[in-house]
Amino acid sequence: MTTLTHTVDMSPRRGARWLRHSLVLARRSLAKTSRNPGVIINGVVTPALFLVLFLYLFGNAVAGTTDEYLQYLFPGILVMGAGLTGLVSTGTNINIDLKNGVTDRFRSLPISRLAPLLGSVLADLVRYLGAVVILFLIGLALGFRAQGGLVAVIAALGLAVLFGFCLSWITVLIGVTLKSAEAVLAFSFLTFLPLQLGSSLATPTVSLPGWLQAWVNINPVTSVMDACRALLNGTPAGAPLATTLIWCAAIFVIFCPLAVWSYGRRDM
């Protein structure tokens, strides 16, 4: 960590110190992932299992054929992949650093209070991208075909990653608030699984019972999945895309400052 302090002090661009600090700590987080790739594996394997199970268990019943159902199901699986990758890593890693005293060392350095949190989330962006690219290749192998063209594919992948980035700040807040990594993981699953599964992931909203439609229609994950579905299938994406961007902005504006504030007040 001495090298980090020296680099910060010698840099002439002091106005961007928080970003440089965050990038250095993001590299640290990615180095940990390279030694323990379970985060990426979980973020790919779990959605892939959901994809295969839903496709072959419900495909004929929901859409008539598995090929048609794959076109509906797969965009939602991409969103799930980004969400689950961050769910496992972000809050848990931050909580472990708090317990092991690593954060004490960070606080003794002349770095921004935001840097350890933002560094972890920036590392997650790389993990999200890796997860959704691998899932996309799996979808292609199963027969999924993007009808919207290359630009739409890039937009859909970017939207899934953006939403995962914003969700990460919720797990950051959970990570700095709860006392143990086990509690963080359990609470995160209890929070996010209803968001992921209580959505338009497996079936159109209109086919759900009224009480469930009420939840699905206000669930931000539904908007993201519908927007990615429209982009990838070449249909108009205006309304769900706008709703998704509003949700992303709201989640970030609310939970990022709360996470930073809670991190600063954490009793070490």
PDB file of C-alpha atoms in Angstrom, residues 5-109:
ATOM      1  CA  THR A   5       0.467   6.594  -1.319  1.00  0.00           C
ATOM      2  CA  HIS A   6       3.566   7.534  -3.299  1.00  0.00           C
ATOM      3  CA  THR A   7       1.658   7.502  -6.583  1.00  0.00           C
ATOM      4  CA  VAL A   8      -1.080   9.719  -5.223  1.00  0.00           C
ATOM      5  CA  ASP A   9       1.317  12.277  -3.783  1.00  0.00           C
ATOM      6  CA  MET A  10       3.359  12.616  -6.982  1.00  0.00           C
ATOM      7  CA  SER A  11       0.433  13.001  -9.376  1.00  0.00           C
ATOM      8  CA  PRO A  12      -0.230  16.541 -10.656  1.00  0.00           C
ATOM      9  CA  ARG A  13      -3.927  15.871 -11.327  1.00  0.00           C
ATOM     10  CA  ARG A  14      -5.086  16.189  -7.741  1.00  0.00           C
ATOM     11  CA  GLY A  15      -8.665  16.998  -8.806  1.00  0.00           C
ATOM     12  CA  ALA A  16      -9.149  13.414 -10.022  1.00  0.00           C
ATOM     13  CA  ARG A  17      -7.526  11.716  -7.021  1.00  0.00           C
ATOM     14  CA  TRP A  18     -10.699   9.885  -5.992  1.00  0.00           C
ATOM     15  CA  LEU A  19     -10.931   8.294  -9.448  1.00  0.00           C
ATOM     16  CA  ARG A  20      -7.281   7.206  -9.475  1.00  0.00           C
ATOM     17  CA  HIS A  21      -7.633   5.755  -5.993  1.00  0.00           C
ATOM     18  CA  SER A  22     -10.773   3.900  -7.031  1.00  0.00           C
ATOM     19  CA  LEU A  23      -9.076   2.436 -10.113  1.00  0.00           C
ATOM     20  CA  VAL A  24      -6.136   1.184  -8.049  1.00  0.00           C
ATOM     21  CA  LEU A  25      -8.494  -0.494  -5.579  1.00  0.00           C
ATOM     22  CA  ALA A  26     -10.570  -1.889  -8.449  1.00  0.00           C
ATOM     23  CA  ARG A  27      -7.409  -3.557  -9.757  1.00  0.00           C
ATOM     24  CA  ARG A  28      -6.874  -5.025  -6.285  1.00  0.00           C
ATOM     25  CA  SER A  29     -10.411  -6.430  -6.309  1.00  0.00           C
ATOM     26  CA  LEU A  30      -9.932  -7.940  -9.769  1.00  0.00           C
ATOM     27  CA  ALA A  31      -6.666  -9.525  -8.654  1.00  0.00           C
ATOM     28  CA  LYS A  32      -8.578 -11.233  -5.844  1.00  0.00           C
ATOM     29  CA  THR A  33     -11.146 -12.459  -8.372  1.00  0.00           C
ATOM     30  CA  SER A  34      -8.439 -13.924 -10.602  1.00  0.00           C
ATOM     31  CA  ARG A  35      -7.324 -16.072  -7.665  1.00  0.00           C
ATOM     32  CA  ASN A  36     -10.902 -16.985  -6.751  1.00  0.00           C
ATOM     33  CA  PRO A  37     -13.083 -16.974  -9.896  1.00  0.00           C
ATOM     34  CA  GLY A  38     -16.115 -18.313  -8.036  1.00  0.00           C
ATOM     35  CA  VAL A  39     -17.894 -14.967  -8.370  1.00  0.00           C
ATOM     36  CA  ILE A  40     -17.877 -15.104 -12.158  1.00  0.00           C
ATOM     37  CA  ILE A  41     -18.704 -18.803 -12.164  1.00  0.00           C
ATOM     38  CA  ASN A  42     -21.712 -18.251  -9.891  1.00  0.00           C
ATOM     39  CA  GLY A  43     -22.866 -15.294 -11.977  1.00  0.00           C
ATOM     40  CA  VAL A  44     -22.833 -17.488 -15.093  1.00  0.00           C
ATOM     41  CA  VAL A  45     -23.741 -20.961 -13.860  1.00  0.00           C
ATOM     42  CA  THR A  46     -26.824 -19.990 -11.836  1.00  0.00           C
ATOM     43  CA  PRO A  47     -28.512 -17.994 -14.644  1.00  0.00           C
ATOM     44  CA  ALA A  48     -27.489 -20.673 -17.155  1.00  0.00           C
ATOM     45  CA  LEU A  49     -29.201 -23.317 -15.005  1.00  0.00           C
ATOM     46  CA  PHE A  50     -32.339 -21.182 -14.828  1.00  0.00           C
ATOM     47  CA  LEU A  51     -32.158 -20.761 -18.597  1.00  0.00           C
ATOM     48  CA  VAL A  52     -31.952 -24.480 -19.330  1.00  0.00           C
ATOM     49  CA  LEU A  53     -34.551 -25.481 -16.721  1.00  0.00           C
ATOM     50  CA  PHE A  54     -37.099 -22.849 -17.718  1.00  0.00           C
ATOM     51  CA  LEU A  55     -36.496 -23.409 -21.424  1.00  0.00           C
ATOM     52  CA  TYR A  56     -37.099 -27.132 -21.446  1.00  0.00           C
ATOM     53  CA  LEU A  57     -39.628 -27.340 -18.601  1.00  0.00           C
ATOM     54  CA  PHE A  58     -41.899 -24.457 -19.605  1.00  0.00           C
ATOM     55  CA  GLY A  59     -40.985 -23.588 -23.189  1.00  0.00           C
ATOM     56  CA  ASN A  60     -43.706 -25.581 -24.933  1.00  0.00           C
ATOM     57  CA  ALA A  61     -46.358 -24.605 -22.390  1.00  0.00           C
ATOM     58  CA  VAL A  62     -45.638 -20.862 -22.451  1.00  0.00           C
ATOM     59  CA  ALA A  63     -44.692 -20.182 -26.069  1.00  0.00           C
ATOM     60  CA  GLY A  64     -45.569 -23.341 -27.996  1.00  0.00           C
ATOM     61  CA  THR A  65     -41.961 -24.144 -28.909  1.00  0.00           C
ATOM     62  CA  THR A  66     -38.668 -23.892 -27.099  1.00  0.00           C
ATOM     63  CA  ASP A  67     -37.238 -21.784 -29.938  1.00  0.00           C
ATOM     64  CA  GLU A  68     -39.882 -19.077 -29.486  1.00  0.00           C
ATOM     65  CA  TYR A  69     -39.606 -19.236 -25.713  1.00  0.00           C
ATOM     66  CA  LEU A  70     -35.828 -18.810 -25.889  1.00  0.00           C
ATOM     67  CA  GLN A  71     -36.333 -15.507 -27.691  1.00  0.00           C
ATOM     68  CA  TYR A  72     -38.502 -14.356 -24.793  1.00  0.00           C
ATOM     69  CA  LEU A  73     -36.585 -15.874 -21.863  1.00  0.00           C
ATOM     70  CA  PHE A  74     -32.970 -15.213 -22.731  1.00  0.00           C
ATOM     71  CA  PRO A  75     -32.879 -11.376 -22.420  1.00  0.00           C
ATOM     72  CA  GLY A  76     -34.130 -11.685 -18.855  1.00  0.00           C
ATOM     73  CA  ILE A  77     -31.405 -14.220 -18.099  1.00  0.00           C
ATOM     74  CA  LEU A  78     -28.800 -11.643 -19.139  1.00  0.00           C
ATOM     75  CA  VAL A  79     -30.192  -9.207 -16.583  1.00  0.00           C
ATOM     76  CA  MET A  80     -30.206 -11.935 -13.944  1.00  0.00           C
ATOM     77  CA  GLY A  81     -26.559 -12.701 -14.707  1.00  0.00           C
ATOM     78  CA  ALA A  82     -25.454  -9.131 -14.053  1.00  0.00           C
ATOM     79  CA  GLY A  83     -27.519  -8.940 -10.861  1.00  0.00           C
ATOM     80  CA  LEU A  84     -26.285 -12.215  -9.370  1.00  0.00           C
ATOM     81  CA  THR A  85     -22.623 -11.478 -10.112  1.00  0.00           C
ATOM     82  CA  GLY A  86     -22.752  -8.303  -8.038  1.00  0.00           C
ATOM     83  CA  LEU A  87     -25.014  -9.874  -5.440  1.00  0.00           C
ATOM     84  CA  VAL A  88     -22.327 -12.350  -4.422  1.00  0.00           C
ATOM     85  CA  SER A  89     -19.262 -10.138  -4.578  1.00  0.00           C
ATOM     86  CA  THR A  90     -19.754  -6.478  -3.753  1.00  0.00           C
ATOM     87  CA  GLY A  91     -21.259  -6.279  -0.295  1.00  0.00           C
ATOM     88  CA  THR A  92     -19.586  -9.475   0.908  1.00  0.00           C
ATOM     89  CA  ASN A  93     -16.075  -8.368  -0.087  1.00  0.00           C
ATOM     90  CA  ILE A  94     -16.511  -4.960   1.523  1.00  0.00           C
ATOM     91  CA  ASN A  95     -17.823  -6.537   4.716  1.00  0.00           C
ATOM     92  CA  ILE A  96     -14.834  -8.923   4.839  1.00  0.00           C
ATOM     93  CA  ASP A  97     -12.432  -5.987   4.421  1.00  0.00           C
ATOM     94  CA  LEU A  98     -14.170  -4.198   7.293  1.00  0.00           C
ATOM     95  CA  LYS A  99     -13.859  -7.224   9.575  1.00  0.00           C
ATOM     96  CA  ASN A 100     -10.255  -8.070   8.652  1.00  0.00           C
ATOM     97  CA  GLY A 101      -8.936  -4.585   9.266  1.00  0.00           C
ATOM     98  CA  VAL A 102      -8.080  -3.849   5.639  1.00  0.00           C
ATOM     99  CA  THR A 103     -10.364  -0.827   5.735  1.00  0.00           C
ATOM    100  CA  ASP A 104      -8.418   0.528   8.737  1.00  0.00           C
ATOM    101  CA  ARG A 105      -5.362   0.666   6.496  1.00  0.00           C
ATOM    102  CA  PHE A 106      -7.335   2.409   3.753  1.00  0.00           C
ATOM    103  CA  ARG A 107      -8.532   5.039   6.223  1.00  0.00           C
ATOM    104  CA  SER A 108      -4.976   5.728   7.340  1.00  0.00           C
ATOM    105  CA  LEU A 109      -4.040   6.649   3.769  1.00  0.00           C
TER     106      LEU A 109
END
